[in-house]
mmCIF file of C-alpha atoms in Angstrom:
data_model
loop_
_atom_site.group_PDB
_atom_site.id
_atom_site.type_symbol
_atom_site.label_atom_id
_atom_site.label_comp_id
_atom_site.label_asym_id
_atom_site.label_seq_id
_atom_site.Cartn_x
_atom_site.Cartn_y
_atom_site.Cartn_z
ATOM 1 C CA PRO A 1 0.030 0.055 -0.045
ATOM 2 C CA VAL A 2 2.761 2.276 0.239
ATOM 3 C CA LYS A 3 5.291 3.567 -2.540
ATOM 4 C CA ARG A 4 8.920 3.280 -1.283
ATOM 5 C CA GLY A 5 12.035 5.354 -2.324
ATOM 6 C CA PRO A 6 14.624 3.900 -4.479
ATOM 7 C CA GLY A 7 16.487 2.544 -1.769
ATOM 8 C CA GLY A 8 14.788 -0.888 -2.125
ATOM 9 C CA ASP A 9 12.954 -3.274 -0.339
ATOM 10 C CA TRP A 10 13.275 -2.758 3.337
ATOM 11 C CA SER A 11 12.390 -6.783 4.024
ATOM 12 C CA ARG A 12 15.767 -7.505 2.149
ATOM 13 C CA GLY A 13 19.057 -7.071 3.721
ATOM 14 C CA PRO A 14 21.534 -8.340 5.847
ATOM 15 C CA THR A 15 19.753 -7.193 8.850
ATOM 16 C CA MET A 16 16.792 -8.504 10.757
ATOM 17 C CA PRO A 17 13.097 -6.740 9.929
ATOM 18 C CA PHE A 18 12.471 -5.397 13.613
ATOM 19 C CA LEU A 19 9.955 -2.950 11.774
ATOM 20 C CA THR A 20 6.602 -3.845 10.355
ATOM 21 C CA GLN A 21 5.309 -2.204 7.071
ATOM 22 C CA GLU A 22 2.435 -0.801 8.911
ATOM 23 C CA LYS A 23 4.974 0.774 11.540
ATOM 24 C CA LEU A 24 7.094 2.320 8.960
ATOM 25 C CA ALA A 25 4.265 3.879 7.327
ATOM 26 C CA VAL A 26 3.176 5.369 10.547
ATOM 27 C CA MET A 27 6.732 6.598 11.395
ATOM 28 C CA ALA A 28 7.287 8.002 7.792
ATOM 29 C CA PHE A 29 3.775 9.488 7.388
ATOM 30 C CA ASP A 30 1.887 10.015 10.721
ATOM 31 C CA HIS A 31 4.369 10.990 13.217
ATOM 32 C CA LYS A 32 5.276 14.518 13.650
ATOM 33 C CA TYR A 33 8.131 15.513 16.145
ATOM 34 C CA ALA A 34 6.492 17.862 18.755
ATOM 35 C CA SER A 35 8.044 19.178 22.062
ATOM 36 C CA SER A 36 6.932 21.604 24.779
ATOM 37 C CA GLY A 37 8.778 23.925 27.222
ATOM 38 C CA CYS A 38 11.959 25.667 26.967
ATOM 39 C CA SER A 39 14.876 25.873 29.521
ATOM 40 C CA VAL A 40 16.149 29.203 30.687
ATOM 41 C CA LEU A 41 19.757 29.135 28.771
ATOM 42 C CA ASP A 42 17.991 27.927 25.596
ATOM 43 C CA GLY A 43 15.221 30.852 25.491
ATOM 44 C CA LEU A 44 17.568 33.631 26.575
ATOM 45 C CA ILE A 45 20.578 33.105 24.705
ATOM 46 C CA MET A 46 21.423 29.742 22.801
ATOM 47 C CA GLN A 47 18.687 29.841 20.468
ATOM 48 C CA LYS A 48 19.508 32.955 19.004
ATOM 49 C CA PHE A 49 23.234 31.594 18.837
ATOM 50 C CA TRP A 50 21.835 28.649 16.968
ATOM 51 C CA ASN A 51 19.955 30.351 14.659
ATOM 52 C CA TYR A 52 23.066 32.616 13.625
ATOM 53 C CA ILE A 53 25.380 29.668 13.260
ATOM 54 C CA VAL A 54 22.985 27.857 11.255
ATOM 55 C CA ALA A 55 22.675 30.626 8.477
ATOM 56 C CA PHE A 56 26.311 29.923 7.277
ATOM 57 C CA LEU A 57 25.673 26.299 6.544
ATOM 58 C CA PRO A 58 25.241 25.544 2.600
ATOM 59 C CA LEU A 59 21.907 24.895 1.406
ATOM 60 C CA LYS A 60 22.972 23.665 -1.804
ATOM 61 C CA HIS A 61 25.012 20.125 -2.017
ATOM 62 C CA ASP A 62 26.643 18.246 -4.544
ATOM 63 C CA PRO A 63 24.524 14.959 -5.537
ATOM 64 C CA GLY A 64 27.512 12.997 -6.475
ATOM 65 C CA ALA A 65 29.463 13.225 -3.174
ATOM 66 C CA THR A 66 30.118 10.218 -1.022
ATOM 67 C CA PHE A 67 28.500 12.123 1.856
ATOM 68 C CA HIS A 68 27.720 15.630 2.775
ATOM 69 C CA TRP A 69 29.791 17.287 5.799
ATOM 70 C CA SER A 70 26.758 19.860 6.481
ATOM 71 C CA ALA A 71 24.249 16.939 6.076
ATOM 72 C CA PRO A 72 21.951 16.854 9.683
ATOM 73 C CA ASN A 73 22.803 13.106 10.422
ATOM 74 C CA THR A 74 26.462 13.735 9.668
ATOM 75 C CA MET A 75 26.474 16.552 12.052
ATOM 76 C CA THR A 76 24.609 14.574 14.407
ATOM 77 C CA LEU A 77 27.262 11.420 14.263
ATOM 78 C CA GLY A 78 29.986 14.360 14.505
ATOM 79 C CA GLY A 79 28.627 15.677 17.575
ATOM 80 C CA LEU A 80 28.615 12.283 19.206
ATOM 81 C CA MET A 81 32.232 11.695 18.232
ATOM 82 C CA CYS A 82 33.045 14.918 19.874
ATOM 83 C CA THR A 83 31.685 13.526 23.131
ATOM 84 C CA PHE A 84 33.108 10.134 22.645
ATOM 85 C CA ILE A 85 36.920 10.698 21.724
ATOM 86 C CA PRO A 86 37.663 13.328 24.407
ATOM 87 C CA THR A 87 35.818 11.177 27.079
ATOM 88 C CA MET A 88 38.104 8.124 26.065
ATOM 89 C CA VAL A 89 41.183 10.158 26.250
ATOM 90 C CA LEU A 90 40.021 11.528 29.967
ATOM 91 C CA VAL A 91 39.354 7.740 30.916
ATOM 92 C CA TYR A 92 42.709 6.612 29.270
ATOM 93 C CA TYR A 93 44.544 9.227 32.004
ATOM 94 C CA CYS A 94 42.208 8.474 34.885
ATOM 95 C CA PRO A 95 40.775 4.846 34.579
ATOM 96 C CA ASP A 96 40.507 4.877 38.463
ATOM 97 C CA LEU A 97 38.310 7.957 38.464
ATOM 98 C CA GLU A 98 40.489 9.422 40.931
ATOM 99 C CA SER A 99 43.541 10.533 39.194
ATOM 100 C CA THR A 100 44.163 13.577 37.449
ATOM 101 C CA ALA A 101 44.617 14.461 33.550
ATOM 102 C CA PRO A 102 46.960 16.953 31.788
ATOM 103 C CA THR A 103 45.375 20.354 31.370
ATOM 104 C CA TRP A 104 44.390 20.099 27.569
ATOM 105 C CA VAL A 105 42.588 17.202 28.443
ATOM 106 C CA TYR A 106 39.896 19.060 30.283
ATOM 107 C CA VAL A 107 40.066 21.592 27.797
ATOM 108 C CA LEU A 108 39.034 19.232 24.798
ATOM 109 C CA ASN A 109 36.569 17.760 27.075
ATOM 110 C CA ALA A 110 34.965 21.138 27.676
ATOM 111 C CA ALA A 111 35.231 22.009 23.926
ATOM 112 C CA GLY A 112 33.892 18.529 22.972
ATOM 113 C CA ILE A 113 30.727 19.235 25.355
ATOM 114 C CA PHE A 114 29.948 22.573 23.552
ATOM 115 C CA ILE A 115 30.724 21.432 20.122
ATOM 116 C CA TYR A 116 28.456 18.631 20.842
ATOM 117 C CA GLN A 117 25.697 20.764 22.104
ATOM 118 C CA THR A 118 25.908 23.185 19.033
ATOM 119 C CA LEU A 119 26.080 20.176 16.483
ATOM 120 C CA ASP A 120 22.876 18.654 18.343
ATOM 121 C CA ALA A 121 20.961 21.968 17.974
ATOM 122 C CA LEU A 122 22.027 22.567 14.184
ATOM 123 C CA ASP A 123 21.343 19.388 13.045
ATOM 124 C CA GLY A 124 17.268 19.674 12.984
ATOM 125 C CA LYS A 125 17.383 23.257 12.117
ATOM 126 C CA GLN A 126 19.739 22.284 8.916
ATOM 127 C CA ALA A 127 17.216 19.542 8.229
ATOM 128 C CA ARG A 128 14.189 22.007 7.900
ATOM 129 C CA ARG A 129 16.021 24.137 5.749
ATOM 130 C CA THR A 130 17.462 21.746 3.167
ATOM 131 C CA GLY A 131 13.801 19.899 3.196
ATOM 132 C CA SER A 132 15.552 16.761 4.499
ATOM 133 C CA SER A 133 13.541 16.396 7.781
ATOM 134 C CA SER A 134 12.535 12.914 8.208
ATOM 135 C CA SER A 135 11.580 10.275 10.994
ATOM 136 C CA PHE A 136 14.753 8.722 10.821
ATOM 137 C CA GLY A 137 16.562 12.148 11.511
ATOM 138 C CA GLU A 138 14.496 12.349 14.722
ATOM 139 C CA LEU A 139 15.561 8.893 15.610
ATOM 140 C CA PHE A 140 19.332 9.000 14.665
ATOM 141 C CA ASP A 141 19.447 12.289 16.844
ATOM 142 C CA HIS A 142 17.990 10.692 20.139
ATOM 143 C CA GLY A 143 20.116 7.277 19.278
ATOM 144 C CA CYS A 144 23.249 9.561 19.731
ATOM 145 C CA ASP A 145 22.074 11.685 22.455
ATOM 146 C CA ALA A 146 21.595 8.308 24.285
ATOM 147 C CA LEU A 147 25.222 7.271 24.006
ATOM 148 C CA SER A 148 26.326 10.794 24.760
ATOM 149 C CA CYS A 149 24.384 10.657 28.121
ATOM 150 C CA ILE A 150 26.297 7.954 29.704
ATOM 151 C CA LEU A 151 29.561 9.446 28.307
ATOM 152 C CA GLY A 152 29.105 12.955 29.238
ATOM 153 C CA THR A 153 28.086 11.659 32.668
ATOM 154 C CA LEU A 154 31.003 9.523 32.821
ATOM 155 C CA GLY A 155 33.383 12.406 32.147
ATOM 156 C CA SER A 156 31.820 14.215 34.980
ATOM 157 C CA ALA A 157 32.571 11.544 37.390
ATOM 158 C CA VAL A 158 36.185 11.454 36.403
ATOM 159 C CA CYS A 159 36.513 15.175 36.522
ATOM 160 C CA LEU A 160 35.339 15.330 39.913
ATOM 161 C CA GLN A 161 37.506 12.191 40.951
ATOM 162 C CA LEU A 162 34.454 10.432 42.514
ATOM 163 C CA GLY A 163 36.179 7.212 42.138
ATOM 164 C CA TYR A 164 34.186 3.535 42.535
ATOM 165 C CA SER A 165 32.046 5.187 44.707
ATOM 166 C CA TRP A 166 28.329 5.162 45.073
ATOM 167 C CA SER A 167 28.277 8.698 44.259
ATOM 168 C CA SER A 168 29.520 7.564 40.822
ATOM 169 C CA PHE A 169 27.378 4.806 40.400
ATOM 170 C CA ILE A 170 24.104 6.730 41.620
ATOM 171 C CA LEU A 171 24.955 9.606 39.249
ATOM 172 C CA MET A 172 25.244 7.636 36.284
ATOM 173 C CA MET A 173 22.261 5.094 37.023
ATOM 174 C CA CYS A 174 20.175 8.407 37.207
ATOM 175 C CA ALA A 175 21.454 9.958 34.125
ATOM 176 C CA CYS A 176 20.413 6.763 32.211
ATOM 177 C CA VAL A 177 17.048 6.234 34.039
ATOM 178 C CA ALA A 178 16.424 10.116 33.269
ATOM 179 C CA PHE A 179 16.948 9.667 29.582
ATOM 180 C CA CYS A 180 14.420 6.778 29.585
ATOM 181 C CA GLY A 181 12.110 8.606 31.302
ATOM 182 C CA ALA A 182 11.755 11.467 29.246
ATOM 183 C CA HIS A 183 10.859 9.215 26.113
ATOM 184 C CA ILE A 184 8.228 7.237 28.393
ATOM 185 C CA GLN A 185 6.572 10.744 29.326
ATOM 186 C CA SER A 186 6.961 11.340 25.495
ATOM 187 C CA TYR A 187 5.417 7.864 24.455
ATOM 188 C CA TYR A 188 2.559 8.973 26.963
ATOM 189 C CA LYS A 189 1.919 12.551 25.936
ATOM 190 C CA GLY A 190 2.797 12.281 22.372
ATOM 191 C CA SER A 191 5.352 15.235 22.743
ATOM 192 C CA LEU A 192 9.237 15.679 24.378
ATOM 193 C CA THR A 193 8.898 17.899 27.489
ATOM 194 C CA PHE A 194 11.648 20.178 28.558
ATOM 195 C CA GLY A 195 11.936 21.923 31.677
ATOM 196 C CA LEU A 196 13.531 25.198 32.772
ATOM 197 C CA PHE A 197 16.554 23.599 34.101
ATOM 198 C CA ASP A 198 17.284 20.789 31.438
ATOM 199 C CA VAL A 199 19.929 19.343 29.337
ATOM 200 C CA THR A 200 21.705 22.907 28.185
ATOM 201 C CA GLU A 201 22.248 23.868 31.861
ATOM 202 C CA ILE A 202 23.417 20.636 32.777
ATOM 203 C CA GLN A 203 25.811 20.546 29.716
ATOM 204 C CA PHE A 204 27.103 24.049 30.657
ATOM 205 C CA LEU A 205 27.479 22.757 34.012
ATOM 206 C CA GLY A 206 29.912 20.038 32.835
ATOM 207 C CA ILE A 207 31.728 22.433 30.836
ATOM 208 C CA PHE A 208 32.131 24.347 34.202
ATOM 209 C CA LEU A 209 33.392 21.487 36.028
ATOM 210 C CA TYR A 210 36.268 21.015 33.160
ATOM 211 C CA MET A 211 37.305 24.777 33.198
ATOM 212 C CA MET A 212 37.827 24.847 36.736
ATOM 213 C CA CYS A 213 40.246 21.518 36.453
ATOM 214 C CA ALA A 214 41.785 23.223 33.542
ATOM 215 C CA VAL A 215 42.316 26.857 34.979
ATOM 216 C CA GLY A 216 43.138 25.625 38.451
ATOM 217 C CA ASP A 217 44.248 22.485 40.281
ATOM 218 C CA ALA A 218 42.315 19.609 39.449
ATOM 219 C CA ASN A 219 42.512 18.413 43.138
ATOM 220 C CA PHE A 220 40.493 21.363 43.936
ATOM 221 C CA TRP A 221 37.018 19.136 43.983
ATOM 222 C CA ASN A 222 38.884 16.789 47.081
ATOM 223 C CA THR A 223 39.136 19.668 49.686
ATOM 224 C CA GLU A 224 36.529 19.741 52.092
ATOM 225 C CA LEU A 225 33.988 22.324 52.907
ATOM 226 C CA TYR A 226 32.583 21.815 56.771
ATOM 227 C CA GLY A 227 33.753 18.224 56.658
ATOM 228 C CA VAL A 228 32.213 17.509 53.025
ATOM 229 C CA PRO A 229 34.482 16.775 50.070
ATOM 230 C CA LEU A 230 33.572 19.461 47.747
ATOM 231 C CA LYS A 231 33.218 17.270 45.041
ATOM 232 C CA LEU A 232 30.094 15.921 46.114
ATOM 233 C CA VAL A 233 28.170 19.139 46.011
ATOM 234 C CA PRO A 234 27.798 19.326 42.257
ATOM 235 C CA ALA A 235 27.358 15.492 41.972
ATOM 236 C CA TRP A 236 24.829 15.179 44.576
ATOM 237 C CA PHE A 237 22.980 18.618 43.268
ATOM 238 C CA THR A 238 22.796 16.663 39.732
ATOM 239 C CA ILE A 239 21.698 13.612 41.556
ATOM 240 C CA VAL A 240 18.573 15.010 43.223
ATOM 241 C CA LEU A 241 17.567 17.299 40.516
ATOM 242 C CA THR A 242 17.794 14.268 37.887
ATOM 243 C CA SER A 243 16.031 12.287 40.835
ATOM 244 C CA LEU A 244 13.083 14.719 40.906
ATOM 245 C CA ILE A 245 12.854 14.803 37.164
ATOM 246 C CA ILE A 246 12.286 11.072 37.312
ATOM 247 C CA LEU A 247 9.609 11.305 39.684
ATOM 248 C CA GLY A 248 8.076 14.251 38.175
ATOM 249 C CA ASN A 249 7.997 11.594 35.051
ATOM 250 C CA MET A 250 6.758 8.650 36.675
ATOM 251 C CA TYR A 251 4.245 11.159 38.139
ATOM 252 C CA VAL A 252 2.813 12.456 34.603
ATOM 253 C CA THR A 253 2.704 9.046 33.227
ATOM 254 C CA SER A 254 0.658 7.603 36.073
ATOM 255 C CA THR A 255 -1.790 10.557 36.489
ATOM 256 C CA ARG A 256 -2.444 12.318 33.138
ATOM 257 C CA LYS A 257 -4.737 10.846 30.470
ATOM 258 C CA PRO A 258 -2.122 9.162 27.444
ATOM 259 C CA VAL A 259 -2.809 9.695 23.980
ATOM 260 C CA SER A 260 -4.958 7.412 22.125
ATOM 261 C CA TYR A 261 -1.973 5.090 20.488
ATOM 262 C CA ALA A 262 -0.306 4.627 24.349
ATOM 263 C CA SER A 263 -1.613 1.057 24.917
ATOM 264 C CA THR A 264 1.488 0.084 26.891
ATOM 265 C CA LYS A 265 0.714 0.159 30.769
ATOM 266 C CA VAL A 266 2.482 2.397 32.964
ATOM 267 C CA HIS A 267 3.845 -0.294 35.244
ATOM 268 C CA GLU A 268 4.812 -2.408 31.988
ATOM 269 C CA ILE A 269 6.974 0.324 30.291
ATOM 270 C CA TRP A 270 8.594 1.238 33.434
ATOM 271 C CA LEU A 271 10.093 -2.212 34.281
ATOM 272 C CA GLY A 272 12.730 -1.897 32.064
ATOM 273 C CA PRO A 273 14.635 0.990 33.925
ATOM 274 C CA LEU A 274 13.567 -0.680 37.279
ATOM 275 C CA LEU A 275 14.725 -3.783 36.108
ATOM 276 C CA GLU A 276 18.035 -2.212 34.997
ATOM 277 C CA ILE A 277 18.263 -0.436 38.176
ATOM 278 C CA GLY A 278 17.987 -3.524 40.355
ATOM 279 C CA LEU A 279 20.317 -5.739 38.117
ATOM 280 C CA ALA A 280 23.041 -2.710 37.943
ATOM 281 C CA THR A 281 22.838 -2.154 41.646
ATOM 282 C CA GLY A 282 22.962 -5.630 43.051
ATOM 283 C CA TRP A 283 26.182 -6.310 41.058
ATOM 284 C CA PHE A 284 27.864 -3.118 41.872
ATOM 285 C CA ALA A 285 27.263 -3.509 45.533
ATOM 286 C CA SER A 286 28.319 -7.002 45.655
ATOM 287 C CA SER A 287 31.522 -6.347 43.423
ATOM 288 C CA ARG A 288 32.806 -3.117 43.489
ATOM 289 C CA HIS A 289 35.613 -3.924 45.929
ATOM 290 C CA LEU A 290 36.984 -6.183 43.180
ATOM 291 C CA PHE A 291 36.882 -3.439 40.742
ATOM 292 C CA ASN A 292 40.556 -2.493 39.396
ATOM 293 C CA GLY A 293 41.912 -0.235 36.470
ATOM 294 C CA TYR A 294 38.964 0.141 33.747
ATOM 295 C CA ASP A 295 36.634 -2.583 35.285
ATOM 296 C CA PHE A 296 34.222 0.314 36.405
ATOM 297 C CA VAL A 297 34.267 2.438 33.386
ATOM 298 C CA LEU A 298 33.505 -0.618 31.448
ATOM 299 C CA PHE A 299 30.758 -1.564 33.891
ATOM 300 C CA MET A 300 29.056 1.599 33.138
ATOM 301 C CA LEU A 301 29.731 1.781 29.572
ATOM 302 C CA ALA A 302 27.869 -1.696 29.453
ATOM 303 C CA ILE A 303 25.089 -0.401 31.363
ATOM 304 C CA GLY A 304 24.681 2.675 29.159
ATOM 305 C CA VAL A 305 24.850 0.932 25.971
ATOM 306 C CA LEU A 306 22.013 -1.474 27.016
ATOM 307 C CA ASN A 307 20.047 1.798 28.124
ATOM 308 C CA ALA A 308 20.787 3.412 24.864
ATOM 309 C CA ALA A 309 19.275 0.252 22.858
ATOM 310 C CA HIS A 310 16.165 0.287 25.648
ATOM 311 C CA ALA A 311 15.837 3.755 25.043
ATOM 312 C CA LEU A 312 15.694 3.172 20.942
ATOM 313 C CA SER A 313 12.805 0.862 21.544
ATOM 314 C CA LEU A 314 10.968 3.452 23.497
ATOM 315 C CA ILE A 315 11.361 6.159 21.009
ATOM 316 C CA ILE A 316 10.409 3.822 17.971
ATOM 317 C CA ALA A 317 7.046 2.744 19.868
ATOM 318 C CA HIS A 318 6.518 6.592 20.320
ATOM 319 C CA MET A 319 7.246 7.232 16.569
ATOM 320 C CA ALA A 320 5.540 4.216 15.320
ATOM 321 C CA GLN A 321 2.412 4.833 17.582
ATOM 322 C CA ALA A 322 2.688 0.963 18.639
ATOM 323 C CA ALA A 323 2.809 -0.872 21.967
ATOM 324 C CA VAL A 324 6.068 -1.618 23.829
ATOM 325 C CA GLY A 325 6.301 -5.337 23.393
ATOM 326 C CA TRP A 326 7.578 -7.528 26.177
ATOM 327 C CA GLN A 327 10.021 -8.604 23.857
ATOM 328 C CA VAL A 328 12.500 -5.645 24.708
ATOM 329 C CA LEU A 329 12.903 -6.999 28.267
ATOM 330 C CA LEU A 330 15.038 -9.784 26.668
ATOM 331 C CA ARG A 331 18.168 -7.158 26.300
ATOM 332 C CA PHE A 332 18.365 -7.437 29.813
ATOM 333 C CA LEU A 333 19.094 -11.305 29.847
ATOM 334 C CA PRO A 334 22.661 -10.727 29.348
ATOM 335 C CA LEU A 335 23.037 -8.133 32.329
ATOM 336 C CA ALA A 336 21.218 -10.833 34.359
ATOM 337 C CA LEU A 337 23.181 -13.501 33.497
ATOM 338 C CA CYS A 338 26.717 -11.750 33.717
ATOM 339 C CA ALA A 339 25.725 -10.347 37.242
ATOM 340 C CA THR A 340 24.530 -13.336 38.330
ATOM 341 C CA ALA A 341 27.718 -15.191 37.201
ATOM 342 C CA SER A 342 29.861 -12.608 38.877
ATOM 343 C CA ILE A 343 28.042 -12.595 42.069
ATOM 344 C CA SER A 344 28.207 -16.300 42.491
ATOM 345 C CA GLN A 345 31.961 -16.265 41.743
ATOM 346 C CA LEU A 346 31.259 -18.552 38.600
ATOM 347 C CA VAL A 347 33.195 -16.040 36.587
ATOM 348 C CA PRO A 348 35.691 -13.539 37.921
ATOM 349 C CA VAL A 349 34.260 -9.922 37.799
ATOM 350 C CA ARG A 350 36.415 -8.502 34.776
ATOM 351 C CA GLN A 351 35.674 -11.327 32.581
ATOM 352 C CA ALA A 352 31.675 -10.847 33.436
ATOM 353 C CA ILE A 353 31.981 -7.296 32.701
ATOM 354 C CA HIS A 354 34.121 -7.812 29.485
ATOM 355 C CA MET A 355 31.001 -10.139 28.381
ATOM 356 C CA CYS A 356 28.302 -8.159 29.281
ATOM 357 C CA LEU A 357 29.767 -4.970 27.552
ATOM 358 C CA ALA A 358 30.496 -7.298 24.124
ATOM 359 C CA LEU A 359 26.894 -8.891 24.421
ATOM 360 C CA ASN A 360 25.287 -5.449 24.795
ATOM 361 C CA LEU A 361 27.434 -3.822 21.971
ATOM 362 C CA VAL A 362 26.472 -6.547 19.722
ATOM 363 C CA ILE A 363 22.621 -6.043 20.673
ATOM 364 C CA PHE A 364 22.805 -2.368 20.685
ATOM 365 C CA PHE A 365 24.542 -2.336 17.046
ATOM 366 C CA HIS A 366 22.497 -5.164 15.705
ATOM 367 C CA TYR A 367 19.392 -3.562 16.626
ATOM 368 C CA SER A 368 20.280 0.395 15.718
ATOM 369 C CA ILE A 369 21.696 -0.959 12.103
ATOM 370 C CA SER A 370 18.789 -2.895 11.392
ATOM 371 C CA VAL A 371 16.513 -0.458 12.003
ATOM 372 C CA CYS A 372 18.319 2.278 10.443
ATOM 373 C CA TYR A 373 18.810 0.295 7.281
ATOM 374 C CA GLN A 374 14.600 -0.398 7.508
ATOM 375 C CA ILE A 375 13.804 3.466 7.683
ATOM 376 C CA SER A 376 16.317 4.865 5.330
ATOM 377 C CA THR A 377 15.467 2.226 2.786
ATOM 378 C CA PHE A 378 11.691 2.758 3.743
ATOM 379 C CA LEU A 379 11.991 6.533 2.717
ATOM 380 C CA GLY A 380 14.649 6.516 0.121
ATOM 381 C CA ILE A 381 17.325 8.388 1.843
ATOM 382 C CA ARG A 382 21.102 8.526 1.975
ATOM 383 C CA ILE A 383 21.759 8.813 5.617
ATOM 384 C CA PHE A 384 24.764 10.903 5.334
ATOM 385 C CA LYS A 385 23.705 13.322 2.586
ATOM 386 C CA VAL A 386 21.067 15.861 1.987
ATOM 387 C CA GLY A 387 17.952 14.830 0.592
ATOM 388 C CA ALA A 388 14.081 14.827 0.931
ATOM 389 C CA PRO A 389 12.554 11.254 1.738
ATOM 390 C CA THR A 390 10.922 10.144 -1.760
ATOM 391 C CA ALA A 391 8.559 7.580 -0.494
ATOM 392 C CA LYS A 392 5.070 8.224 -1.245
ATOM 393 C CA ASP A 393 1.787 7.356 1.051
ATOM 394 C CA THR A 394 -0.694 5.658 -1.087
ATOM 395 C CA ARG A 395 -2.435 4.150 1.910
ATOM 396 C CA LYS A 396 -5.757 6.062 1.060
ATOM 397 C CA ASN A 397 -5.787 5.309 -2.501
#
């Protein structure tokens, strides 16, 4: 019933068809991105800055080029790399989350956050300017945001020298659950909601932390104020604020009337994040005294990648106006098995962490590549080139 673009048949390819033709059609033709609210910095300064910068991006592109550097999805992926590379450099110098790094590493991370923030804001504006907006671009943007969320939080924990502490763990778990919570609320309300203190403000807080380490002494955060280590102030400020946001998401999804297509019950859709918290907390509590070297970093990356895969399922359910199937919970099986094997001492904790990370990476990339292939082929677009979708909706004919 739908005329697809020139990319070919979505059901034929090297990937698994996670999405039916009906879901693809809803994502392509019925779903419209919607958001409400505006943070303080976005409204006062940043939107003006981003609107000024986007005017310098080209509107015309060479159709014969392999990719376009100013294509929205290219900018989105570039922004992700601007958080991934600096964070990995920082972790290289501070694998125990307590060491200090050279000054240039902190400056690199601060610059990375700012560039990521800018590119993340420009990609949607550039898509609308060039007429290349699509459901794929929205999904690709949110998928990269899911990965950047855990990378940015991990970098902040390293910057504050929180070590393998409960503060580090809770900070990163809050970031994961808050990201899923925002999209759970979006699934029930039909739009993504932004508060007065939101992503932009948290990103600038991260930039401030990095520049404090670069300009002054990185050990500054270990000084005590009335007997309390100074590093715990920004850490727990973020934890408390994020926890309140999560509770707000739970309240809204539990008490407000959902949109018509949100057929998944509230307790079912929140089961994924709660299961993630329970498994990760049990494993961390029983094994953190055995962590050494990069163990904690790899542990949290394994949780973060799993969280990103689950968030993608929530986002797709919202865009396809479909139920969140119970099958998504199967993604938590590797975490459950590896945690059980580690806690029962069947497998050394380091090997269990490596196994968990490897399995979660396979799950994430298989799922994300599969849905990217399906949606882009259905729409008839090239992911890293500027061009309007060519698929035609003939369902009413």
